[in-house]
PDB file of C-alpha atoms in Angstrom:
ATOM      1  CA  MET A   1     -28.408 -23.353  -9.575  1.00 51.00           C
ATOM      2  CA  LYS A   2     -30.155 -22.365  -6.081  1.00 51.00           C
ATOM      3  CA  GLY A   3     -28.996 -19.282  -4.574  1.00 58.00           C
ATOM      4  CA  ASN A   4     -25.326 -17.853  -5.422  1.00 62.00           C
ATOM      5  CA  PRO A   5     -22.854 -20.533  -6.782  1.00 63.00           C
ATOM      6  CA  TYR A   6     -19.973 -18.680  -5.206  1.00 60.00           C
ATOM      7  CA  ASN A   7     -18.080 -20.534  -2.791  1.00 65.00           C
ATOM      8  CA  PRO A   8     -14.489 -19.337  -0.593  1.00 63.00           C
ATOM      9  CA  SER A   9     -12.797 -22.065  -1.883  1.00 64.00           C
ATOM     10  CA  ASP A  10     -13.529 -21.506  -5.872  1.00 74.00           C
ATOM     11  CA  ASN A  11     -11.656 -19.129  -7.721  1.00 80.00           C
ATOM     12  CA  HIS A  12     -12.676 -15.662  -7.590  1.00 86.00           C
ATOM     13  CA  PRO A  13     -14.734 -14.513 -10.407  1.00 90.00           C
ATOM     14  CA  GLY A  14     -11.888 -12.174 -11.632  1.00 91.00           C
ATOM     15  CA  VAL A  15      -9.560 -15.017 -12.081  1.00 90.00           C
ATOM     16  CA  SER A  16     -12.322 -16.894 -13.744  1.00 92.00           C
ATOM     17  CA  LEU A  17     -13.413 -14.213 -16.181  1.00 94.00           C
ATOM     18  CA  ILE A  18      -9.340 -13.542 -17.008  1.00 94.00           C
ATOM     19  CA  TYR A  19      -9.323 -17.122 -17.664  1.00 93.00           C
ATOM     20  CA  LEU A  20     -12.038 -16.957 -19.857  1.00 95.00           C
ATOM     21  CA  LEU A  21     -10.738 -14.236 -22.032  1.00 96.00           C
ATOM     22  CA  LEU A  22      -7.466 -15.650 -22.433  1.00 96.00           C
ATOM     23  CA  ILE A  23      -8.554 -19.038 -23.484  1.00 96.00           C
ATOM     24  CA  VAL A  24     -11.264 -17.448 -26.173  1.00 97.00           C
ATOM     25  CA  LEU A  25      -8.249 -15.012 -27.307  1.00 97.00           C
ATOM     26  CA  LEU A  26      -5.790 -17.867 -27.602  1.00 97.00           C
ATOM     27  CA  SER A  27      -8.358 -20.807 -28.628  1.00 97.00           C
ATOM     28  CA  ALA A  28      -9.912 -18.400 -31.499  1.00 96.00           C
ATOM     29  CA  LEU A  29      -6.620 -17.182 -33.050  1.00 96.00           C
ATOM     30  CA  LEU A  30      -5.529 -20.967 -33.694  1.00 97.00           C
ATOM     31  CA  PHE A  31      -8.868 -22.482 -34.911  1.00 96.00           C
ATOM     32  CA  SER A  32      -8.911 -19.159 -36.929  1.00 94.00           C
ATOM     33  CA  PHE A  33      -5.651 -19.801 -38.322  1.00 94.00           C
ATOM     34  CA  ILE A  34      -6.618 -23.623 -38.877  1.00 96.00           C
ATOM     35  CA  GLY A  35      -9.756 -22.731 -40.874  1.00 94.00           C
ATOM     36  CA  LEU A  36      -7.676 -19.949 -43.058  1.00 91.00           C
ATOM     37  CA  GLY A  37      -5.244 -22.787 -43.687  1.00 93.00           C
ATOM     38  CA  LEU A  38      -7.710 -25.763 -44.466  1.00 93.00           C
ATOM     39  CA  GLY A  39      -9.628 -23.034 -46.880  1.00 90.00           C
ATOM     40  CA  ILE A  40      -6.530 -22.545 -48.833  1.00 90.00           C
ATOM     41  CA  LEU A  41      -5.548 -25.874 -48.944  1.00 91.00           C
ATOM     42  CA  VAL A  42      -9.214 -26.692 -50.107  1.00 89.00           C
ATOM     43  CA  TYR A  43     -10.372 -23.731 -52.371  1.00 86.00           C
ATOM     44  CA  GLY A  44      -6.950 -22.260 -53.393  1.00 83.00           C
ATOM     45  CA  VAL A  45      -5.050 -18.975 -52.619  1.00 80.00           C
ATOM     46  CA  GLU A  46      -6.993 -16.767 -54.453  1.00 76.00           C
ATOM     47  CA  VAL A  47     -10.245 -17.093 -52.413  1.00 74.00           C
ATOM     48  CA  LEU A  48      -8.250 -14.285 -49.755  1.00 73.00           C
ATOM     49  CA  LYS A  49      -8.788 -11.682 -52.222  1.00 71.00           C
ATOM     50  CA  ILE A  50     -12.519 -11.362 -50.961  1.00 69.00           C
ATOM     51  CA  GLY A  51     -13.578  -8.124 -49.709  1.00 54.00           C
ATOM     52  CA  THR A  52     -16.485  -6.889 -47.931  1.00 46.00           C
ATOM     53  CA  GLY A  53     -17.294  -4.381 -51.160  1.00 49.00           C
ATOM     54  CA  ASN A  54     -17.578  -8.128 -53.151  1.00 58.00           C
ATOM     55  CA  PHE A  55     -20.075  -9.944 -50.739  1.00 62.00           C
ATOM     56  CA  ASP A  56     -22.830  -9.892 -52.733  1.00 63.00           C
ATOM     57  CA  LYS A  57     -20.990 -11.059 -55.972  1.00 70.00           C
ATOM     58  CA  LEU A  58     -19.670 -14.433 -54.032  1.00 73.00           C
ATOM     59  CA  GLY A  59     -19.428 -17.653 -55.933  1.00 78.00           C
ATOM     60  CA  ALA A  60     -20.116 -21.163 -54.315  1.00 81.00           C
ATOM     61  CA  LYS A  61     -16.357 -21.247 -53.417  1.00 84.00           C
ATOM     62  CA  GLU A  62     -15.879 -18.258 -51.787  1.00 85.00           C
ATOM     63  CA  LEU A  63     -19.205 -19.042 -49.816  1.00 88.00           C
ATOM     64  CA  ASN A  64     -18.073 -22.437 -49.017  1.00 90.00           C
ATOM     65  CA  PHE A  65     -14.410 -20.730 -47.660  1.00 91.00           C
ATOM     66  CA  ILE A  66     -16.148 -18.465 -45.652  1.00 90.00           C
ATOM     67  CA  SER A  67     -18.326 -21.424 -44.192  1.00 92.00           C
ATOM     68  CA  LEU A  68     -15.663 -23.424 -43.412  1.00 93.00           C
ATOM     69  CA  SER A  69     -13.519 -20.591 -41.835  1.00 92.00           C
ATOM     70  CA  GLN A  70     -16.718 -19.737 -39.764  1.00 93.00           C
ATOM     71  CA  ILE A  71     -17.048 -22.819 -38.530  1.00 95.00           C
ATOM     72  CA  PHE A  72     -13.859 -23.442 -37.025  1.00 96.00           C
ATOM     73  CA  SER A  73     -14.098 -19.711 -36.370  1.00 95.00           C
ATOM     74  CA  ALA A  74     -16.904 -20.555 -34.365  1.00 96.00           C
ATOM     75  CA  ILE A  75     -15.419 -23.703 -32.717  1.00 97.00           C
ATOM     76  CA  GLY A  76     -12.253 -21.933 -31.448  1.00 97.00           C
ATOM     77  CA  THR A  77     -14.230 -19.170 -30.287  1.00 96.00           C
ATOM     78  CA  PHE A  78     -17.225 -20.337 -28.243  1.00 97.00           C
ATOM     79  CA  ILE A  79     -16.948 -23.936 -27.897  1.00 97.00           C
ATOM     80  CA  ILE A  80     -13.404 -24.988 -27.187  1.00 97.00           C
ATOM     81  CA  PRO A  81     -12.828 -22.330 -24.749  1.00 97.00           C
ATOM     82  CA  ALA A  82     -16.183 -22.878 -22.410  1.00 96.00           C
ATOM     83  CA  VAL A  83     -15.534 -26.598 -22.360  1.00 94.00           C
ATOM     84  CA  LEU A  84     -11.661 -26.214 -21.420  1.00 94.00           C
ATOM     85  CA  LEU A  85     -13.190 -23.514 -18.688  1.00 93.00           C
ATOM     86  CA  ASN A  86     -15.777 -25.705 -17.007  1.00 90.00           C
ATOM     87  CA  ARG A  87     -12.756 -28.760 -17.233  1.00 88.00           C
ATOM     88  CA  ILE A  88      -9.812 -26.586 -15.548  1.00 87.00           C
ATOM     89  CA  GLU A  89     -11.559 -24.523 -12.326  1.00 84.00           C
ATOM     90  CA  LYS A  90     -11.709 -26.145  -9.654  1.00 67.00           C
ATOM     91  CA  ASN A  91     -14.972 -25.169  -8.429  1.00 68.00           C
ATOM     92  CA  ARG A  92     -17.747 -26.767  -6.156  1.00 65.00           C
ATOM     93  CA  ARG A  93     -20.100 -26.715  -8.751  1.00 70.00           C
ATOM     94  CA  SER A  94     -19.195 -26.751 -12.628  1.00 80.00           C
ATOM     95  CA  TYR A  95     -20.595 -24.405 -15.100  1.00 87.00           C
ATOM     96  CA  PHE A  96     -22.784 -26.729 -16.850  1.00 88.00           C
ATOM     97  CA  ASP A  97     -22.962 -30.096 -17.805  1.00 83.00           C
ATOM     98  CA  CYS A  98     -24.998 -32.382 -20.563  1.00 84.00           C
ATOM     99  CA  SER A  99     -27.632 -33.604 -18.266  1.00 87.00           C
ATOM    100  CA  LEU A 100     -30.938 -33.722 -19.406  1.00 87.00           C
ATOM    101  CA  PRO A 101     -33.686 -31.519 -17.994  1.00 88.00           C
ATOM    102  CA  ASN A 102     -35.568 -33.456 -15.235  1.00 80.00           C
ATOM    103  CA  ARG A 103     -39.098 -33.156 -17.226  1.00 83.00           C
ATOM    104  CA  SER A 104     -38.625 -33.772 -20.896  1.00 86.00           C
ATOM    105  CA  GLY A 105     -41.941 -31.489 -21.511  1.00 91.00           C
ATOM    106  CA  LEU A 106     -39.794 -28.163 -20.999  1.00 95.00           C
ATOM    107  CA  PHE A 107     -38.557 -28.927 -24.478  1.00 96.00           C
ATOM    108  CA  LEU A 108     -41.975 -28.608 -25.255  1.00 96.00           C
ATOM    109  CA  LEU A 109     -42.324 -25.554 -23.774  1.00 97.00           C
ATOM    110  CA  VAL A 110     -39.320 -23.794 -25.250  1.00 97.00           C
ATOM    111  CA  ILE A 111     -40.614 -24.387 -28.825  1.00 97.00           C
ATOM    112  CA  LEU A 112     -43.705 -23.221 -27.487  1.00 98.00           C
ATOM    113  CA  ILE A 113     -42.167 -20.131 -26.579  1.00 98.00           C
ATOM    114  CA  MET A 114     -40.253 -19.559 -29.684  1.00 97.00           C
ATOM    115  CA  ILE A 115     -43.341 -20.011 -31.410  1.00 96.00           C
ATOM    116  CA  PHE A 116     -45.704 -17.895 -29.834  1.00 96.00           C
ATOM    117  CA  SER A 117     -43.395 -14.776 -29.158  1.00 95.00           C
ATOM    118  CA  ALA A 118     -41.629 -14.729 -32.883  1.00 93.00           C
ATOM    119  CA  PRO A 119     -44.451 -11.847 -33.108  1.00 91.00           C
ATOM    120  CA  PHE A 120     -43.402  -9.788 -30.501  1.00 93.00           C
ATOM    121  CA  PHE A 121     -39.277 -10.432 -31.300  1.00 93.00           C
ATOM    122  CA  GLU A 122     -40.165  -9.145 -34.937  1.00 89.00           C
ATOM    123  CA  PHE A 123     -41.907  -5.973 -33.677  1.00 90.00           C
ATOM    124  CA  THR A 124     -38.590  -5.339 -31.214  1.00 91.00           C
ATOM    125  CA  VAL A 125     -36.790  -5.939 -34.549  1.00 87.00           C
ATOM    126  CA  TYR A 126     -38.801  -3.086 -36.331  1.00 85.00           C
ATOM    127  CA  LEU A 127     -38.329  -0.681 -33.156  1.00 85.00           C
ATOM    128  CA  ASN A 128     -34.777  -1.530 -33.086  1.00 85.00           C
ATOM    129  CA  GLU A 129     -34.466  -0.054 -37.145  1.00 79.00           C
ATOM    130  CA  GLN A 130     -35.966   3.219 -36.438  1.00 78.00           C
ATOM    131  CA  MET A 131     -33.084   4.155 -33.898  1.00 73.00           C
ATOM    132  CA  GLU A 132     -31.454   7.347 -34.631  1.00 73.00           C
ATOM    133  CA  LEU A 133     -28.886   8.871 -32.257  1.00 71.00           C
ATOM    134  CA  PRO A 134     -28.890  12.722 -31.484  1.00 78.00           C
ATOM    135  CA  SER A 135     -26.939  14.660 -34.234  1.00 73.00           C
ATOM    136  CA  TYR A 136     -23.501  15.231 -32.305  1.00 70.00           C
ATOM    137  CA  LEU A 137     -23.197  11.289 -32.786  1.00 69.00           C
ATOM    138  CA  LYS A 138     -23.721  11.319 -36.517  1.00 72.00           C
ATOM    139  CA  GLY A 139     -20.312  10.145 -37.134  1.00 77.00           C
ATOM    140  CA  VAL A 140     -21.132   6.761 -34.981  1.00 73.00           C
ATOM    141  CA  GLU A 141     -24.287   6.183 -36.528  1.00 68.00           C
ATOM    142  CA  GLU A 142     -23.152   6.417 -39.944  1.00 75.00           C
ATOM    143  CA  TRP A 143     -20.442   3.985 -38.658  1.00 68.00           C
ATOM    144  CA  MET A 144     -22.602   1.450 -37.037  1.00 73.00           C
ATOM    145  CA  ARG A 145     -25.156   1.678 -40.094  1.00 74.00           C
ATOM    146  CA  GLU A 146     -21.853   0.999 -42.367  1.00 75.00           C
ATOM    147  CA  LYS A 147     -20.949  -2.091 -40.294  1.00 72.00           C
ATOM    148  CA  GLU A 148     -24.683  -3.482 -40.567  1.00 73.00           C
ATOM    149  CA  GLU A 149     -24.824  -2.796 -44.452  1.00 76.00           C
ATOM    150  CA  GLU A 150     -21.415  -5.058 -44.386  1.00 73.00           C
ATOM    151  CA  MET A 151     -22.980  -7.898 -42.398  1.00 75.00           C
ATOM    152  CA  ALA A 152     -26.017  -7.987 -43.712  1.00 77.00           C
ATOM    153  CA  VAL A 153     -24.581  -8.368 -47.478  1.00 79.00           C
ATOM    154  CA  LEU A 154     -22.554 -11.421 -46.332  1.00 79.00           C
ATOM    155  CA  THR A 155     -25.655 -12.928 -44.353  1.00 83.00           C
ATOM    156  CA  LYS A 156     -27.755 -12.342 -47.604  1.00 84.00           C
ATOM    157  CA  ALA A 157     -24.573 -14.076 -49.838  1.00 84.00           C
ATOM    158  CA  LEU A 158     -24.789 -16.946 -46.917  1.00 87.00           C
ATOM    159  CA  LEU A 159     -29.059 -17.584 -46.513  1.00 86.00           C
ATOM    160  CA  THR A 160     -29.591 -17.160 -50.187  1.00 87.00           C
ATOM    161  CA  ARG A 161     -27.639 -20.137 -51.401  1.00 88.00           C
ATOM    162  CA  ASP A 162     -30.166 -22.181 -53.047  1.00 87.00           C
ATOM    163  CA  THR A 163     -28.747 -25.797 -52.859  1.00 90.00           C
ATOM    164  CA  ILE A 164     -29.978 -28.689 -50.049  1.00 94.00           C
ATOM    165  CA  GLY A 165     -26.147 -28.752 -49.524  1.00 93.00           C
ATOM    166  CA  GLY A 166     -26.118 -24.782 -48.844  1.00 91.00           C
ATOM    167  CA  LEU A 167     -29.033 -25.493 -46.489  1.00 94.00           C
ATOM    168  CA  LEU A 168     -27.437 -28.006 -44.428  1.00 96.00           C
ATOM    169  CA  THR A 169     -24.184 -25.866 -44.158  1.00 95.00           C
ATOM    170  CA  ASN A 170     -26.235 -22.974 -42.890  1.00 95.00           C
ATOM    171  CA  LEU A 171     -27.960 -25.083 -40.165  1.00 96.00           C
ATOM    172  CA  PHE A 172     -24.867 -26.454 -39.253  1.00 96.00           C
ATOM    173  CA  MET A 173     -23.261 -23.198 -39.128  1.00 95.00           C
ATOM    174  CA  ILE A 174     -25.545 -20.811 -38.009  1.00 94.00           C
ATOM    175  CA  GLY A 175     -27.946 -23.188 -36.022  1.00 95.00           C
ATOM    176  CA  VAL A 176     -26.138 -25.949 -34.446  1.00 96.00           C
ATOM    177  CA  LEU A 177     -22.489 -24.460 -33.954  1.00 96.00           C
ATOM    178  CA  ALA A 178     -23.816 -20.867 -32.819  1.00 96.00           C
ATOM    179  CA  ALA A 179     -26.507 -22.088 -30.775  1.00 97.00           C
ATOM    180  CA  VAL A 180     -24.389 -24.823 -28.887  1.00 97.00           C
ATOM    181  CA  GLY A 181     -21.421 -22.672 -28.811  1.00 97.00           C
ATOM    182  CA  GLU A 182     -22.550 -19.304 -27.937  1.00 97.00           C
ATOM    183  CA  GLU A 183     -25.057 -20.628 -25.347  1.00 97.00           C
ATOM    184  CA  LEU A 184     -22.313 -22.772 -23.710  1.00 97.00           C
ATOM    185  CA  LEU A 185     -19.735 -19.745 -23.432  1.00 97.00           C
ATOM    186  CA  PHE A 186     -22.249 -17.173 -22.701  1.00 97.00           C
ATOM    187  CA  ARG A 187     -25.382 -18.692 -20.269  1.00 96.00           C
ATOM    188  CA  GLY A 188     -22.863 -21.545 -19.243  1.00 95.00           C
ATOM    189  CA  CYS A 189     -20.054 -19.444 -18.530  1.00 95.00           C
ATOM    190  CA  LEU A 190     -19.984 -15.862 -18.539  1.00 97.00           C
ATOM    191  CA  GLN A 191     -23.751 -15.998 -16.963  1.00 97.00           C
ATOM    192  CA  ASN A 192     -22.603 -17.625 -14.078  1.00 94.00           C
ATOM    193  CA  ILE A 193     -19.058 -16.033 -13.823  1.00 95.00           C
ATOM    194  CA  VAL A 194     -20.822 -12.833 -13.118  1.00 96.00           C
ATOM    195  CA  TRP A 195     -23.444 -14.208 -11.011  1.00 95.00           C
ATOM    196  CA  LYS A 196     -20.854 -15.561  -8.748  1.00 92.00           C
ATOM    197  CA  TRP A 197     -19.441 -11.771  -9.213  1.00 93.00           C
ATOM    198  CA  THR A 198     -22.643  -9.876  -8.219  1.00 94.00           C
ATOM    199  CA  GLY A 199     -24.383 -12.239  -6.275  1.00 93.00           C
ATOM    200  CA  LYS A 200     -27.460 -11.530  -8.216  1.00 95.00           C
ATOM    201  CA  ILE A 201     -28.835 -13.780 -11.089  1.00 96.00           C
ATOM    202  CA  HIS A 202     -31.091 -10.595 -12.882  1.00 97.00           C
ATOM    203  CA  ILE A 203     -28.285  -8.524 -13.091  1.00 97.00           C
ATOM    204  CA  ALA A 204     -26.315 -11.592 -14.307  1.00 97.00           C
ATOM    205  CA  ILE A 205     -28.944 -12.608 -16.900  1.00 98.00           C
ATOM    206  CA  TRP A 206     -29.090  -9.065 -18.660  1.00 98.00           C
ATOM    207  CA  LEU A 207     -25.651  -8.052 -18.169  1.00 98.00           C
ATOM    208  CA  THR A 208     -24.510 -11.329 -19.870  1.00 98.00           C
ATOM    209  CA  ALA A 209     -27.350 -10.383 -22.491  1.00 97.00           C
ATOM    210  CA  PHE A 210     -25.804  -7.461 -23.313  1.00 96.00           C
ATOM    211  CA  ILE A 211     -22.548  -8.240 -24.034  1.00 96.00           C
ATOM    212  CA  PHE A 212     -23.889 -10.922 -25.623  1.00 95.00           C
ATOM    213  CA  SER A 213     -25.656  -8.737 -28.324  1.00 93.00           C
ATOM    214  CA  ALA A 214     -23.162  -6.195 -28.192  1.00 90.00           C
ATOM    215  CA  ILE A 215     -20.387  -8.739 -29.599  1.00 90.00           C
ATOM    216  CA  HIS A 216     -22.242  -9.115 -32.712  1.00 82.00           C
ATOM    217  CA  LEU A 217     -21.855  -5.545 -33.684  1.00 75.00           C
ATOM    218  CA  GLN A 218     -25.062  -5.371 -35.324  1.00 77.00           C
ATOM    219  CA  PHE A 219     -26.676  -2.560 -33.592  1.00 76.00           C
ATOM    220  CA  PHE A 220     -29.883  -2.196 -35.499  1.00 74.00           C
ATOM    221  CA  GLY A 221     -30.354  -5.497 -34.046  1.00 82.00           C
ATOM    222  CA  PHE A 222     -29.365  -5.264 -30.467  1.00 89.00           C
ATOM    223  CA  LEU A 223     -32.942  -4.918 -28.654  1.00 92.00           C
ATOM    224  CA  PRO A 224     -34.122  -8.111 -30.016  1.00 92.00           C
ATOM    225  CA  ARG A 225     -30.915 -10.280 -30.030  1.00 94.00           C
ATOM    226  CA  MET A 226     -30.347  -8.876 -26.003  1.00 96.00           C
ATOM    227  CA  LEU A 227     -34.255 -10.214 -25.511  1.00 97.00           C
ATOM    228  CA  ILE A 228     -32.990 -13.194 -26.706  1.00 97.00           C
ATOM    229  CA  GLY A 229     -30.185 -13.541 -24.797  1.00 97.00           C
ATOM    230  CA  ALA A 230     -32.003 -12.687 -21.618  1.00 98.00           C
ATOM    231  CA  LEU A 231     -34.910 -15.156 -22.810  1.00 98.00           C
ATOM    232  CA  CYS A 232     -32.262 -17.638 -22.756  1.00 98.00           C
ATOM    233  CA  GLY A 233     -30.525 -16.562 -19.696  1.00 97.00           C
ATOM    234  CA  TYR A 234     -33.802 -17.023 -17.286  1.00 98.00           C
ATOM    235  CA  LEU A 235     -34.645 -20.691 -19.569  1.00 97.00           C
ATOM    236  CA  TYR A 236     -30.948 -21.840 -18.195  1.00 96.00           C
ATOM    237  CA  PHE A 237     -31.355 -20.577 -14.778  1.00 96.00           C
ATOM    238  CA  TRP A 238     -35.033 -22.229 -14.340  1.00 96.00           C
ATOM    239  CA  GLY A 239     -35.121 -25.448 -16.365  1.00 94.00           C
ATOM    240  CA  LYS A 240     -31.077 -26.020 -14.769  1.00 92.00           C
ATOM    241  CA  SER A 241     -30.223 -27.727 -18.125  1.00 95.00           C
ATOM    242  CA  ILE A 242     -28.008 -26.102 -20.609  1.00 96.00           C
ATOM    243  CA  TRP A 243     -29.586 -28.108 -23.932  1.00 97.00           C
ATOM    244  CA  LEU A 244     -32.844 -25.743 -23.159  1.00 97.00           C
ATOM    245  CA  PRO A 245     -31.317 -22.309 -24.215  1.00 97.00           C
ATOM    246  CA  ILE A 246     -29.553 -24.175 -26.537  1.00 98.00           C
ATOM    247  CA  LEU A 247     -32.907 -25.661 -27.845  1.00 98.00           C
ATOM    248  CA  ALA A 248     -34.099 -22.451 -27.949  1.00 97.00           C
ATOM    249  CA  HIS A 249     -31.340 -20.376 -30.079  1.00 98.00           C
ATOM    250  CA  PHE A 250     -31.124 -23.103 -32.652  1.00 97.00           C
ATOM    251  CA  ALA A 251     -35.029 -22.669 -33.259  1.00 97.00           C
ATOM    252  CA  ASN A 252     -34.658 -19.052 -33.071  1.00 95.00           C
ATOM    253  CA  ASN A 253     -31.520 -19.184 -35.570  1.00 95.00           C
ATOM    254  CA  ALA A 254     -32.892 -22.611 -37.833  1.00 96.00           C
ATOM    255  CA  SER A 255     -35.874 -20.873 -38.699  1.00 95.00           C
ATOM    256  CA  ALA A 256     -34.691 -17.976 -40.188  1.00 93.00           C
ATOM    257  CA  ILE A 257     -32.390 -20.110 -42.621  1.00 95.00           C
ATOM    258  CA  ILE A 258     -35.491 -22.389 -43.518  1.00 95.00           C
ATOM    259  CA  ILE A 259     -37.735 -19.547 -44.215  1.00 93.00           C
ATOM    260  CA  ALA A 260     -34.740 -18.131 -46.362  1.00 92.00           C
ATOM    261  CA  PHE A 261     -34.386 -20.703 -48.039  1.00 93.00           C
ATOM    262  CA  TYR A 262     -38.092 -20.924 -48.678  1.00 92.00           C
ATOM    263  CA  LEU A 263     -37.774 -17.635 -50.198  1.00 91.00           C
ATOM    264  CA  THR A 264     -34.621 -18.121 -52.126  1.00 90.00           C
ATOM    265  CA  LYS A 265     -36.368 -21.171 -53.598  1.00 89.00           C
ATOM    266  CA  SER A 266     -39.508 -19.447 -54.220  1.00 89.00           C
ATOM    267  CA  GLY A 267     -37.391 -16.422 -56.131  1.00 86.00           C
ATOM    268  CA  LYS A 268     -38.563 -13.830 -53.591  1.00 86.00           C
ATOM    269  CA  PRO A 269     -36.451 -11.380 -51.614  1.00 82.00           C
ATOM    270  CA  LEU A 270     -35.405 -12.106 -48.018  1.00 80.00           C
ATOM    271  CA  ASP A 271     -37.795  -8.948 -46.807  1.00 76.00           C
ATOM    272  CA  TYR A 272     -40.620 -10.769 -48.580  1.00 65.00           C
ATOM    273  CA  LEU A 273     -42.344 -11.099 -45.260  1.00 69.00           C
ATOM    274  CA  ASP A 274     -41.255  -8.204 -43.387  1.00 69.00           C
ATOM    275  CA  GLY A 275     -44.494  -6.997 -41.736  1.00 64.00           C
ATOM    276  CA  LYS A 276     -47.143  -8.923 -44.207  1.00 64.00           C
ATOM    277  CA  PHE A 277     -48.728 -10.819 -41.583  1.00 61.00           C
ATOM    278  CA  TYR A 278     -47.799  -8.911 -38.153  1.00 69.00           C
ATOM    279  CA  HIS A 279     -50.092  -6.255 -36.737  1.00 81.00           C
ATOM    280  CA  TRP A 280     -50.616  -4.311 -33.463  1.00 84.00           C
ATOM    281  CA  PRO A 281     -53.398  -6.633 -32.281  1.00 90.00           C
ATOM    282  CA  ILE A 282     -50.874  -9.875 -33.292  1.00 90.00           C
ATOM    283  CA  TYR A 283     -47.736  -8.168 -31.467  1.00 91.00           C
ATOM    284  CA  VAL A 284     -49.918  -7.603 -28.505  1.00 93.00           C
ATOM    285  CA  THR A 285     -51.283 -11.003 -28.313  1.00 94.00           C
ATOM    286  CA  SER A 286     -47.695 -12.519 -29.078  1.00 95.00           C
ATOM    287  CA  PHE A 287     -46.337 -10.401 -26.002  1.00 95.00           C
ATOM    288  CA  ILE A 288     -49.058 -11.651 -23.993  1.00 97.00           C
ATOM    289  CA  ILE A 289     -49.060 -15.613 -24.455  1.00 97.00           C
ATOM    290  CA  GLY A 290     -45.278 -15.088 -24.616  1.00 96.00           C
ATOM    291  CA  LEU A 291     -45.484 -14.181 -21.137  1.00 97.00           C
ATOM    292  CA  PHE A 292     -47.840 -16.332 -19.837  1.00 97.00           C
ATOM    293  CA  LEU A 293     -45.785 -19.552 -21.357  1.00 97.00           C
ATOM    294  CA  ILE A 294     -42.792 -18.004 -19.521  1.00 97.00           C
ATOM    295  CA  ASP A 295     -44.308 -18.142 -16.878  1.00 97.00           C
ATOM    296  CA  TYR A 296     -45.464 -21.456 -16.613  1.00 96.00           C
ATOM    297  CA  TYR A 297     -42.179 -22.460 -17.663  1.00 97.00           C
ATOM    298  CA  ARG A 298     -40.838 -21.208 -14.462  1.00 96.00           C
ATOM    299  CA  LYS A 299     -43.507 -22.446 -12.183  1.00 94.00           C
ATOM    300  CA  TYR A 300     -43.149 -26.165 -14.088  1.00 94.00           C
ATOM    301  CA  SER A 301     -39.315 -25.867 -13.853  1.00 92.00           C
ATOM    302  CA  SER A 302     -39.234 -25.530  -9.990  1.00 86.00           C
ATOM    303  CA  LYS A 303     -41.901 -28.288  -9.392  1.00 77.00           C
ATOM    304  CA  SER A 304     -39.544 -30.841 -11.516  1.00 62.00           C
ATOM    305  CA  ASN A 305     -36.379 -29.445  -9.747  1.00 61.00           C
ATOM    306  CA  ILE A 306     -37.576 -29.613  -6.289  1.00 53.00           C
TER     307      ILE A 306
END
């Protein structure tokens, strides 16, 4: 992945992007219908009565239906399109492969980066939540907060399941599938398409991270999600293995799932730990150590890929 990967014999990046969008649209629709159909067969047609206003009163059957639907939706929206594009495009280089990095120590570095950067990312969550738009955009801000609250209610309903089955389902759906699918699609495919088009890897990484955060439609978590997306982009570019950003993504999501499960089993609200252990010295220390580890990762990666 050194140098611009574009080759005149490849498809133009614009053509590749159109292919990707078409495959995502068709595959997402197909797998969403499959998930919906299986959900109705397993849980009955009455589960279709689920409404956004009742997400905080969902039972086990409704939550299982939502999980099944989201699993198929994630497979169809992210994994299948990424794999198909990687196979059908006749390019000089594939968008990604399943090879492991040259040095297994990169996996440990990824884990350390995510652990020591966690307080800083928590701080960016706090900053983003303080966002206020100008008065003339009050309607837009109200719409954004409404969307945020809808997603928060559903997320809370899924994360507060207190059974081992619920925990494993969340780890698979929000941890494994989201990490694998979103990294294959965004870092593996989209980032490389933008890189081919612009010839600028930093533009490719940050634009992809922006799009990655925007499609979640959770505006008051936009900044931390974009920063994590950019981090994953650099982990992939430097480490030359898609498994490295997948691990970072999984570590971020899985830690939140496990903490939520622990709090739920302990009878505590999900926001119980918010701000309890983090203060300015910890935020600054987290930022400095995180930058040091990222820079060490970059240097270590360059040596292993010579």
